[in-house]
XYZ file of N, CA and C in Angstrom:
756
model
N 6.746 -17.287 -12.717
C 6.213 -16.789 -11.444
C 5.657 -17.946 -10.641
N 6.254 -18.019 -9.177
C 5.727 -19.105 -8.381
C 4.432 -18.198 -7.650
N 2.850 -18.854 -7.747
C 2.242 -18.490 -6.957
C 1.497 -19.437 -6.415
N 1.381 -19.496 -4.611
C 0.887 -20.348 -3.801
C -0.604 -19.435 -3.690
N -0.948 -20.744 -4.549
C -2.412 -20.936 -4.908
C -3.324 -20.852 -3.424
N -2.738 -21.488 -3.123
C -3.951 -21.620 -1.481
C -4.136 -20.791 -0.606
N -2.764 -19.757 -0.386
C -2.349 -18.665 0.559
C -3.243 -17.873 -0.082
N -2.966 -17.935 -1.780
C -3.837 -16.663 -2.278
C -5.354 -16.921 -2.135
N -5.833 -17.654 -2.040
C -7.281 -17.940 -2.236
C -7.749 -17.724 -0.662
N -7.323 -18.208 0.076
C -7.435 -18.250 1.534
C -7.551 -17.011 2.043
N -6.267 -16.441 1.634
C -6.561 -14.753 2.092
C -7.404 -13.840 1.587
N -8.006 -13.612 -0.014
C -8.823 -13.341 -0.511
C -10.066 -13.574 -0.186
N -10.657 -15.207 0.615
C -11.743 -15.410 0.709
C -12.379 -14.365 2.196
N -11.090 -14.536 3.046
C -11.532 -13.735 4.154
C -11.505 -12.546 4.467
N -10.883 -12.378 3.254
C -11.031 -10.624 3.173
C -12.509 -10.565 2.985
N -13.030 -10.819 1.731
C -14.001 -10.861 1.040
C -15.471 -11.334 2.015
N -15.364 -12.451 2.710
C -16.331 -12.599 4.318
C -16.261 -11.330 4.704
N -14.833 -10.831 5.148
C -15.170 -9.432 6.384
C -15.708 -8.681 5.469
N -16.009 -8.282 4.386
C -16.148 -7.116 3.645
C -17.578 -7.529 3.773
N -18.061 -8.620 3.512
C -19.580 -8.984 3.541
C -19.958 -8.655 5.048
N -19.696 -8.692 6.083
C -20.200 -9.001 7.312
C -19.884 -7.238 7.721
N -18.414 -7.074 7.363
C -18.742 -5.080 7.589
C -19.729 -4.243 6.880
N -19.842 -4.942 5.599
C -20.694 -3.639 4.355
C -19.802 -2.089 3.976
N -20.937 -1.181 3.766
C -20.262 0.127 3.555
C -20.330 0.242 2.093
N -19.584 1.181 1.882
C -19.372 1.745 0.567
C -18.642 0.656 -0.131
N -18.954 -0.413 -1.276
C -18.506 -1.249 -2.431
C -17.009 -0.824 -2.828
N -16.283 -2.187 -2.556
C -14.847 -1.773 -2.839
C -14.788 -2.248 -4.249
N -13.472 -1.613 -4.951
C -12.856 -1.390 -5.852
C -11.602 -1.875 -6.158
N -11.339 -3.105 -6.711
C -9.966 -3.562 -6.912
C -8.879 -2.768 -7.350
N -7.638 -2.384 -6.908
C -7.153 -1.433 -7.075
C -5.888 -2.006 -6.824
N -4.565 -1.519 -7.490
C -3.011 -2.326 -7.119
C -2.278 -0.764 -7.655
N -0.941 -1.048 -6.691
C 0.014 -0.108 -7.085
C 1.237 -0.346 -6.729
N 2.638 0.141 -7.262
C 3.576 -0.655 -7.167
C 4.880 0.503 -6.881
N 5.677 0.226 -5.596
C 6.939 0.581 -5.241
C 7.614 0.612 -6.062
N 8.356 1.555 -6.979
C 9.423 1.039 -7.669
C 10.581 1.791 -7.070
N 11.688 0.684 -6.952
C 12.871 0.674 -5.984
C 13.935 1.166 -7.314
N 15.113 1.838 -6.513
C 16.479 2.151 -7.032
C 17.511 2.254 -5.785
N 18.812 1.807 -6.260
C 19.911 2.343 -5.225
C 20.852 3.971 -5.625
N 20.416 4.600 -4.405
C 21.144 6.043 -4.934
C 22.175 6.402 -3.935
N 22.929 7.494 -4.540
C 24.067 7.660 -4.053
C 24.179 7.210 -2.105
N 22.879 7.393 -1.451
C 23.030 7.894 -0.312
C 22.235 6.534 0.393
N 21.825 5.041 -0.140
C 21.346 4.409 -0.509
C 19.583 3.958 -0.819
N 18.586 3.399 -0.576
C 17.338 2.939 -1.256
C 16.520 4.282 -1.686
N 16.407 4.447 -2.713
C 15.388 5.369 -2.775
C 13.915 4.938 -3.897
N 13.165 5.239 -3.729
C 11.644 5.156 -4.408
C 11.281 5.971 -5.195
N 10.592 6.215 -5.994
C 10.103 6.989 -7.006
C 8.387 7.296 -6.029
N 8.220 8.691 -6.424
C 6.991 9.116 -5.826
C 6.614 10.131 -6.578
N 5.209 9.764 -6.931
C 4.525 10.908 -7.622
C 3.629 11.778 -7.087
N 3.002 12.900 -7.256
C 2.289 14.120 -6.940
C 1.141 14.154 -7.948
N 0.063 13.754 -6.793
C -1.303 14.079 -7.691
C -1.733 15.145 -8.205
N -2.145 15.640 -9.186
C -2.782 16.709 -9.367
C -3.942 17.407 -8.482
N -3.695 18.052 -7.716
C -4.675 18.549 -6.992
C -6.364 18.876 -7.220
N -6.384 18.203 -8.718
C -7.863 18.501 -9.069
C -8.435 16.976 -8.910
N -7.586 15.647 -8.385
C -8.203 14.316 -8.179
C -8.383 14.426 -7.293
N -9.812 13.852 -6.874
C -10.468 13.543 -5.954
C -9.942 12.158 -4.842
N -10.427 12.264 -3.643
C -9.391 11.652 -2.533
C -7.795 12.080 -2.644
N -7.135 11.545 -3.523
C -5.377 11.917 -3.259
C -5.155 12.854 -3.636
N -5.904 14.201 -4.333
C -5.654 15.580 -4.451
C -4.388 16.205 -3.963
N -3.207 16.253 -4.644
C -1.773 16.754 -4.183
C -1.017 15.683 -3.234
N -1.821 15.051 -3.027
C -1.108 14.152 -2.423
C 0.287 13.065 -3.320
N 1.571 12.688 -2.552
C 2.447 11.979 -3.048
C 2.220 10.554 -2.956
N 2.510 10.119 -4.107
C 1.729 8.415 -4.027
C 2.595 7.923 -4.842
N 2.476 6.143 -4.678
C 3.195 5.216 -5.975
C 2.410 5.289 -7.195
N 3.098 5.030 -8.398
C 2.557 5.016 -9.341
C 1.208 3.688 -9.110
N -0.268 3.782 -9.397
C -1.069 2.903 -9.493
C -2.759 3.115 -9.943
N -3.043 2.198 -9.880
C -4.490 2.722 -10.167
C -5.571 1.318 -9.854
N -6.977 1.591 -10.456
C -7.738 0.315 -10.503
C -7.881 -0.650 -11.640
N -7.918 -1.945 -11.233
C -7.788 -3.031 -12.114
C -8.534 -2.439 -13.208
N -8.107 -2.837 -14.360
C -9.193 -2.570 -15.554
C -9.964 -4.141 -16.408
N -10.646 -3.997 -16.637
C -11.409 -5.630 -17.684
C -10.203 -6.224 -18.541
N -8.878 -5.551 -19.028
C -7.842 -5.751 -20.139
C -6.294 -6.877 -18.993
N -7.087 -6.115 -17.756
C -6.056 -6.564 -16.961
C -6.326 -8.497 -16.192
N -7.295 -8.788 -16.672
C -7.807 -9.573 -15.777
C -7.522 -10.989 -17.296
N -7.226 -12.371 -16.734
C -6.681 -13.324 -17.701
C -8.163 -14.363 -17.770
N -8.862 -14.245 -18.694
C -10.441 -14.732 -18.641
C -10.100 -16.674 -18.822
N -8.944 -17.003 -18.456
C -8.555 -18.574 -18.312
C -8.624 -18.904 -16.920
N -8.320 -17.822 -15.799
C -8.138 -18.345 -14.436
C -9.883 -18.163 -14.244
N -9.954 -18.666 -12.899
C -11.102 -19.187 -11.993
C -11.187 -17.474 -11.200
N -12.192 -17.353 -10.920
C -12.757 -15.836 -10.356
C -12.088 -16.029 -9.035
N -11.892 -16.210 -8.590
C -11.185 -16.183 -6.916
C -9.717 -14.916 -6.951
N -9.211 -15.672 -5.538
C -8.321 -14.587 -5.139
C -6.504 -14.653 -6.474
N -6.652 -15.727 -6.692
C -5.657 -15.506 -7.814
C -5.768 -15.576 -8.852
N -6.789 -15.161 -9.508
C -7.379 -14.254 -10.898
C -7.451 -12.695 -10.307
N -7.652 -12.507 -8.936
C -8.006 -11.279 -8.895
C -5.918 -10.463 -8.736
N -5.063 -11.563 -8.137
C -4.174 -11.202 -7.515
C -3.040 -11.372 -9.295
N -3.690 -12.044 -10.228
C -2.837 -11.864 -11.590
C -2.888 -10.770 -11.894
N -4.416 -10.070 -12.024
C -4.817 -9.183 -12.648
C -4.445 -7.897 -11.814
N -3.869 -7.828 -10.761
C -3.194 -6.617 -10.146
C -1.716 -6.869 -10.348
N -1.714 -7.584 -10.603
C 0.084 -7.554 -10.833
C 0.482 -7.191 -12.400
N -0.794 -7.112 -13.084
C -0.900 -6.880 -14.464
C -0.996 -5.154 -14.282
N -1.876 -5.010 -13.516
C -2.330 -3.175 -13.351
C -1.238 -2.543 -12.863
N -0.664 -3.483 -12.009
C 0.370 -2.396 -11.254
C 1.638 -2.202 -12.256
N 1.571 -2.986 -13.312
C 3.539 -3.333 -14.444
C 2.432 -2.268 -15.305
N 0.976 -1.876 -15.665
C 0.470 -1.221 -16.693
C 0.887 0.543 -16.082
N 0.013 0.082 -14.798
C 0.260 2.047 -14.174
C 1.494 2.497 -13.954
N 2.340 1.579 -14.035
C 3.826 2.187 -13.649
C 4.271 2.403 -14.990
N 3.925 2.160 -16.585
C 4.474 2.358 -17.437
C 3.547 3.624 -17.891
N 2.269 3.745 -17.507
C 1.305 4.706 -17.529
C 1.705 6.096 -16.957
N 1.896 5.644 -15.718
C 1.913 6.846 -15.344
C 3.871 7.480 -14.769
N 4.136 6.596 -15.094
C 5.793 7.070 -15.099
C 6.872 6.449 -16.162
N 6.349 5.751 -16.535
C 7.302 5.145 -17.981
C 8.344 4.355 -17.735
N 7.985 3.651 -16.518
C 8.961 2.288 -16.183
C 8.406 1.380 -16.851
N 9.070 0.830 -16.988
C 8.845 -0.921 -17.615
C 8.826 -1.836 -16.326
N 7.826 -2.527 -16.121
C 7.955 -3.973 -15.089
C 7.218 -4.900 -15.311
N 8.306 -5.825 -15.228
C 7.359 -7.459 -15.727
C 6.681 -7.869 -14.475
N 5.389 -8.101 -14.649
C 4.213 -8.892 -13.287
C 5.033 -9.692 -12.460
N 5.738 -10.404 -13.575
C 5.984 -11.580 -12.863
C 7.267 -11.776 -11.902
N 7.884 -10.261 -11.799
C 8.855 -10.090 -10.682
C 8.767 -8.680 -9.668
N 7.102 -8.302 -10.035
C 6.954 -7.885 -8.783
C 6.727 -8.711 -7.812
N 6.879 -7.743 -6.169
C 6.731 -9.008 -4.763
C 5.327 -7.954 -4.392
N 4.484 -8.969 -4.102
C 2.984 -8.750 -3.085
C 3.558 -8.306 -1.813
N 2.865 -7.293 -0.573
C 3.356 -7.485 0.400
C 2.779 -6.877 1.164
N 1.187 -6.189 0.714
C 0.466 -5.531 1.565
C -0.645 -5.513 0.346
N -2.211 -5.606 1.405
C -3.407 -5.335 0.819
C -3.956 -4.381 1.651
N -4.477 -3.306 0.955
C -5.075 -1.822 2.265
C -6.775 -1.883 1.828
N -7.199 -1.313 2.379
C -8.974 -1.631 2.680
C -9.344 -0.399 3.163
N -9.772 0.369 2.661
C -10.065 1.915 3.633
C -11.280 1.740 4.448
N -11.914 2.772 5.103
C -12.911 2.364 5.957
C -14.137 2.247 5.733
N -14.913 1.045 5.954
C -16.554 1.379 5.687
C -17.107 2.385 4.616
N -17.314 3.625 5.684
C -17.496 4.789 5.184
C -16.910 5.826 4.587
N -15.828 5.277 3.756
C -15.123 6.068 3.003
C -15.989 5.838 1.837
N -15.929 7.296 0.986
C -16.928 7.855 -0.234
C -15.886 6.898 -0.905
N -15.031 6.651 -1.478
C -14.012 5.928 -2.193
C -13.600 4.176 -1.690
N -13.263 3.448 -2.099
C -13.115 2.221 -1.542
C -12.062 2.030 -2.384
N -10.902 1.933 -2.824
C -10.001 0.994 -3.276
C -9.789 0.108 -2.771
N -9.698 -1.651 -2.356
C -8.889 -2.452 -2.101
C -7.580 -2.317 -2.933
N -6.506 -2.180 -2.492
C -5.260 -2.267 -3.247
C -4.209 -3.227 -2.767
N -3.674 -3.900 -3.678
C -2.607 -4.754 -3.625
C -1.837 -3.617 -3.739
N -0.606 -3.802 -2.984
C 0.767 -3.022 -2.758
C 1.724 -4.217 -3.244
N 2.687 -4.008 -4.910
C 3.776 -4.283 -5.100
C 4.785 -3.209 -4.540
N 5.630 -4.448 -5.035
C 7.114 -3.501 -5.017
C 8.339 -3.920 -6.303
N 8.692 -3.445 -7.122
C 9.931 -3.609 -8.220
C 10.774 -3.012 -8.222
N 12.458 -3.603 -8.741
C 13.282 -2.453 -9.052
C 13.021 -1.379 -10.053
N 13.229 -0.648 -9.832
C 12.810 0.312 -11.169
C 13.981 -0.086 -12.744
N 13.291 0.494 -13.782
C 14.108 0.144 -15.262
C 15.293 0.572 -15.292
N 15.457 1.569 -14.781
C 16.367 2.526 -15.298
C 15.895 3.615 -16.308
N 14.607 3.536 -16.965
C 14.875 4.475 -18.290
C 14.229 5.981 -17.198
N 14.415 6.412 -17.704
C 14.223 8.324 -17.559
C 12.010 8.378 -16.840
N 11.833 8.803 -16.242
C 10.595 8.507 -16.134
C 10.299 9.850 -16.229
N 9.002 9.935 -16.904
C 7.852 10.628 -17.635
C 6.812 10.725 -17.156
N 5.901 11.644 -16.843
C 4.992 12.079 -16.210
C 3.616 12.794 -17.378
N 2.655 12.919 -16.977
C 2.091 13.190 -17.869
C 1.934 14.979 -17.972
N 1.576 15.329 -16.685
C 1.533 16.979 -16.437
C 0.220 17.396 -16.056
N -0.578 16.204 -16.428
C -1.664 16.180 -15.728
C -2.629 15.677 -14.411
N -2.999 14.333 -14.843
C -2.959 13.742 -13.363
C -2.102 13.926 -12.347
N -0.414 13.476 -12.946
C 0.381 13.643 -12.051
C 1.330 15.019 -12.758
N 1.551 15.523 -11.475
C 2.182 16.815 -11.930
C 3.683 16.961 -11.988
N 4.360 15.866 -10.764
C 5.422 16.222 -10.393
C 6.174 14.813 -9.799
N 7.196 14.388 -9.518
C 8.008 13.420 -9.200
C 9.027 13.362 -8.621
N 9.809 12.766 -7.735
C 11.099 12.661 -7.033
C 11.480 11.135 -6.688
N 13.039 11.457 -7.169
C 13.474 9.907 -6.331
C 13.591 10.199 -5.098
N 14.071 9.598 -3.861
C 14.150 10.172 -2.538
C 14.185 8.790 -1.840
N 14.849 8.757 -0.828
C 15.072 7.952 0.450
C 13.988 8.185 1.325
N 13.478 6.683 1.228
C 11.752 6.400 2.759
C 11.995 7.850 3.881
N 12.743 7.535 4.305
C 13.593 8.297 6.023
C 13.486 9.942 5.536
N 13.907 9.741 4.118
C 13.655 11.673 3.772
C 12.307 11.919 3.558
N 11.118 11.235 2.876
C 9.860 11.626 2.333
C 8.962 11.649 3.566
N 9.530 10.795 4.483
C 8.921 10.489 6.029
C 9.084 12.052 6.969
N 10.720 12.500 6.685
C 10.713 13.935 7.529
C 10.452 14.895 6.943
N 10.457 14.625 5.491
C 9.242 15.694 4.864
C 7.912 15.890 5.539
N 7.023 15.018 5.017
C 5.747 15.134 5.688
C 5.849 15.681 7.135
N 6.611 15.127 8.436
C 6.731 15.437 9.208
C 6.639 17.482 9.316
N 7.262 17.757 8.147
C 7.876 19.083 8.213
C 6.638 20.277 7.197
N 5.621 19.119 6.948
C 4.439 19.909 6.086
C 4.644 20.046 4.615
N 5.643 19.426 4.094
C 6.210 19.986 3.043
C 5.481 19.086 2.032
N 5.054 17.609 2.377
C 4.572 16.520 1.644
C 3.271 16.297 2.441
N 2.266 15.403 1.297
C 0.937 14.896 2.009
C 0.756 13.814 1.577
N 0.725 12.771 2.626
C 0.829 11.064 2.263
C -0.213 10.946 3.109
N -0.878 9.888 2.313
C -1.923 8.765 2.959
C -1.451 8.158 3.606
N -1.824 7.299 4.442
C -1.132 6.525 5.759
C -0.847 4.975 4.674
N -1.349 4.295 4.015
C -0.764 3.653 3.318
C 0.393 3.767 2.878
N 0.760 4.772 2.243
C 2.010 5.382 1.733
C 2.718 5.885 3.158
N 2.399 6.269 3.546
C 3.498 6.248 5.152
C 4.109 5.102 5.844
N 3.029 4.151 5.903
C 3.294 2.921 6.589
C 4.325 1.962 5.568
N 3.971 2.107 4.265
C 5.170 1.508 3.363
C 6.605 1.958 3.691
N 6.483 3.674 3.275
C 7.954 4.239 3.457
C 8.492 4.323 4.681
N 7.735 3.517 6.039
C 8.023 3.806 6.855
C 8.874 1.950 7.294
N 8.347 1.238 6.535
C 8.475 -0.332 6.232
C 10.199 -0.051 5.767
N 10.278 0.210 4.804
C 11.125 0.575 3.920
C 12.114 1.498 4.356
N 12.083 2.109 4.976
C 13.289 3.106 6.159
C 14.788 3.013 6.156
N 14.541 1.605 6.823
C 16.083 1.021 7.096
C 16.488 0.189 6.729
N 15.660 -0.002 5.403
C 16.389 -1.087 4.354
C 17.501 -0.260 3.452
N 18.579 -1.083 3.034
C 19.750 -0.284 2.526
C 19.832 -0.697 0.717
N 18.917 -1.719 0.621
C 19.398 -1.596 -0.693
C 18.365 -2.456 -1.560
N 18.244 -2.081 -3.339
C 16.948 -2.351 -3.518
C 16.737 -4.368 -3.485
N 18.598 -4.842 -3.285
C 18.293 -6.051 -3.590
C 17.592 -6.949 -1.854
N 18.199 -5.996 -1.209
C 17.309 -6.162 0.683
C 16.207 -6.171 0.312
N 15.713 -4.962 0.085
C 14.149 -4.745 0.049
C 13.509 -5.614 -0.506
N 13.867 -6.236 -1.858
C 12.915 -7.516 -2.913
C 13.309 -9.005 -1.623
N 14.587 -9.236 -1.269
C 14.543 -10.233 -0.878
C 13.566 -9.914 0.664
N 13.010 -8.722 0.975
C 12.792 -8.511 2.491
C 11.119 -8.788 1.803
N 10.668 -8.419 1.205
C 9.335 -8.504 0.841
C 8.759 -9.712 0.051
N 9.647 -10.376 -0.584
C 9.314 -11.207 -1.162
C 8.796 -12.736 -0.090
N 9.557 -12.246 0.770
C 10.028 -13.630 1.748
C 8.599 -13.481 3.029
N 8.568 -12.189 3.074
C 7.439 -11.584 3.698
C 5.870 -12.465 3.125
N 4.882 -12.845 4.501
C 3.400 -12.807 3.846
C 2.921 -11.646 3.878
N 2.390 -11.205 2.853
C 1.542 -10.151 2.592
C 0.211 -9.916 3.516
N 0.503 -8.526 4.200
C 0.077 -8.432 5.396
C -1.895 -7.660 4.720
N -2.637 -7.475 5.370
C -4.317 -7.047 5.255
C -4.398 -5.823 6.190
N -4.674 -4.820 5.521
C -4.553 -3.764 6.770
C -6.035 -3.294 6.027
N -7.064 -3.561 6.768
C -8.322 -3.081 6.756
C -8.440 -2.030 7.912
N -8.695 -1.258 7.320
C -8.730 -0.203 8.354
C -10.000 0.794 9.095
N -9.767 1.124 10.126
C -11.288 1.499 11.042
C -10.038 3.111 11.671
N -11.401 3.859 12.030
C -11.089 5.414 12.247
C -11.895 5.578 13.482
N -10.635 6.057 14.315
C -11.311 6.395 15.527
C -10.720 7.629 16.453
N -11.119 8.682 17.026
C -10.705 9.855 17.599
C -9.885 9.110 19.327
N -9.258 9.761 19.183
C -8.124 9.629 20.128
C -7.547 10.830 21.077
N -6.971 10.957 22.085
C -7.292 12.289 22.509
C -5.521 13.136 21.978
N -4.501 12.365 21.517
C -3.765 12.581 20.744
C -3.864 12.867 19.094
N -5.382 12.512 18.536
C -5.458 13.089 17.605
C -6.596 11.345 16.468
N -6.532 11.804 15.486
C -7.378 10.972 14.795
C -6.764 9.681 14.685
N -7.221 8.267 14.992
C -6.356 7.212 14.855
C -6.653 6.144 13.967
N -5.596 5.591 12.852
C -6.025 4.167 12.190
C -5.562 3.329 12.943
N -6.560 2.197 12.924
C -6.558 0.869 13.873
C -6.259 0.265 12.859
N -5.451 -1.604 13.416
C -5.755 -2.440 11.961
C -5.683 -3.284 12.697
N -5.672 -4.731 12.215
C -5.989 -6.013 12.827
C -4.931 -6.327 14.256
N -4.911 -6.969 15.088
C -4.194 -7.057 16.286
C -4.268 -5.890 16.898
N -4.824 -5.223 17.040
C -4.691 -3.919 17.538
C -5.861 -4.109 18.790
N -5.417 -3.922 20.430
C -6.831 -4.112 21.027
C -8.020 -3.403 20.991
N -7.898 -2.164 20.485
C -8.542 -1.347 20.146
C -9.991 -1.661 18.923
N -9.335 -2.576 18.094
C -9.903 -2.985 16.631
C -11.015 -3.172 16.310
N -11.398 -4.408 17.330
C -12.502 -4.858 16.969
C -14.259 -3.714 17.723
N -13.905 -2.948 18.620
C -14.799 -2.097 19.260
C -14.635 -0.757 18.650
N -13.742 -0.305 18.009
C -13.038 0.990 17.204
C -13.188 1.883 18.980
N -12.412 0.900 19.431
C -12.022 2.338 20.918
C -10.451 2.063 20.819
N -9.923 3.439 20.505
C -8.493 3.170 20.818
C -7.738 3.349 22.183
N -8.984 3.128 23.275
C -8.241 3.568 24.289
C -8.085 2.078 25.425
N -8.886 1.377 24.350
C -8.969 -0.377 25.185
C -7.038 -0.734 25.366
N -6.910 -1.226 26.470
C -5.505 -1.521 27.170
C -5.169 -2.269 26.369
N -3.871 -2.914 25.723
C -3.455 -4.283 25.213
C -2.616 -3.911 24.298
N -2.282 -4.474 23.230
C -1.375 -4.895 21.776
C -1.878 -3.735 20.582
N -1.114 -3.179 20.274
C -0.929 -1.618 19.581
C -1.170 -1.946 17.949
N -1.462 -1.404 17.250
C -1.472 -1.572 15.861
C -1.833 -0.701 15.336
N -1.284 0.208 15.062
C -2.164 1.646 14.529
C -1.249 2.884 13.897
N -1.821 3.852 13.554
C -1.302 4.861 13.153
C -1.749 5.840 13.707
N -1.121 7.148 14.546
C -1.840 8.612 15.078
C -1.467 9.463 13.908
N -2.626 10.347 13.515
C -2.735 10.832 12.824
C -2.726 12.424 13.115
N -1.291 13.105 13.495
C -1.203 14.390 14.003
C -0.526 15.544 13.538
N 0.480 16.102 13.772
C 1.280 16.715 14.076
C 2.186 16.156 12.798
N 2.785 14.930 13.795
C 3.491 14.079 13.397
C 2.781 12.721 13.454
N 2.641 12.228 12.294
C 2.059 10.274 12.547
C 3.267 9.849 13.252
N 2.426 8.857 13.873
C 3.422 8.047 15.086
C 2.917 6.788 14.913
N 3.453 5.619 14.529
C 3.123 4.239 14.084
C 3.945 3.152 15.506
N 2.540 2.990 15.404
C 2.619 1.777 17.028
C 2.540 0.203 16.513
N 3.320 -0.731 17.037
C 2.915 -2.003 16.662
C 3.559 -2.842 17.662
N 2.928 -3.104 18.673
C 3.497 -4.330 19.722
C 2.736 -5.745 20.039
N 2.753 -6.026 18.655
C 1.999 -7.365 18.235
C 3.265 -8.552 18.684
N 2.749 -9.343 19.221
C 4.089 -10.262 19.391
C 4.676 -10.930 18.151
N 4.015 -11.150 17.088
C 4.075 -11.237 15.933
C 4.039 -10.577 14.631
N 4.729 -10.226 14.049
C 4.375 -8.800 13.051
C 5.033 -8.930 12.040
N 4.856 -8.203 10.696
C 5.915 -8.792 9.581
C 7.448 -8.355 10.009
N 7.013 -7.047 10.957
C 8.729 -6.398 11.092
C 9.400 -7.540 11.885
């Protein structure tokens, strides 16, 4: 595994400033991981169904993941951002064999998003977002936490929700929504890998179209008014989510 030591430390440190200078509810290291396949109709993902008795993602459809554990973390590296960024690439190859019975080696998942929920969320995960091909073997569920599973194409789980039928966190939207019009799982690794791993700290603000996530570049961002004129970055949270981004620069 090649990892650029400096990118990782660099980005970690300033996460870690804003988190000091915002406050709020104490985050929680947390990683979870895409696992990719090519199907008949082409890219599809594996997605699981929370048990409706967990708290925050309650029925909600999610990647297999969870929070770092003490087993996951390599007590040789230095406490910074790549001890913290081993030890999620360790959680995310553990929860995917945990909680669906893939096999994935750390060291060929791709990084490609860190999410930050808001301040005042009762819950805080920081999560690293991988992505892997999946094993191939048969995946297994437990019947508890998670109840239920589907392979499925981004573009289908996307007009699901649209249609009420699914309930995704905007993390999980904004991935499968990343992931759309990619055709195949060897696109997707080379599309993410090549990618810097983007920071979507996120702020909540009412909108007269409906509830809105802001994230960095967004003119809205730094005042949490989404109605300030300028460069879009966000998610509406309605009907239908509608994902805005007219950053002159962006991973897309």
């Amino acid at each position: 595994m090649s990892i650029r030591k400096t990118r990782e430390q660099e980005a970690f440190e300033a996460w870690a400033r804003r988190q000091d200078e915002i406050g709020g509810t104490p985050v929680v290291h947390a990683a979870t991981v895409v696992l990719l396949r090519d199907g008949g109709e082409g890219l599809e993902t594996l997605m699981l169904r929370r048990s409706a008795d967990v708290s925050f993602v309650g029925g909600m459809w999610v990647f297999p993941g969870g929070k770092l554990d003490p087993e996951d973390f390599d007590p040789t590296l230095p406490e910074d951002g790549t001890a913290i960024l081993d030890a999620a690439r360790r959680a995310a190859a553990r929860e995917a064999f945990e909680e669906s019975g893939q096999t994935v080696t750390p060291d060929d998942v791709a990084w490609f998003a860190h999410w930050t929920p808001p301040p005042n969320a009762p819950k805080r995960y920081a999560t690293y977002f991988f992505a892997a091909p999946a094993s191939g073997e048969d995946v297994a569920v437990d019947g508890g936490e998670i109840t239920d599973h589907i392979w499925a194409r981004p573009a289908d789980v996307l007009r699901r929700r649209d249609l009420q039928e699914v309930a995704l966190a905007p993390p999980t939207w904004v991935t499968l929504y990343d992931l759309a019009e990619v055709a195949t799982v060897a696109d997707a690794m080379a599309l993410l890998h090549a990618r810097e791993p983007e920071f979507y700290e996120t702020r909540m603000a009412n909108a007269a179209e409906g509830l809105v996530c802001l994230w960095h570049g967004d003119a809205g961002y730094e005042a949490g008014d989404p109605d300030v004129p300028g460069p879009r970055h966000r998610l509406v949270i309605a009907e239908r989510y509608v994902f805005e981004d007219t950053r002159e620069q962006h991973p897309r």
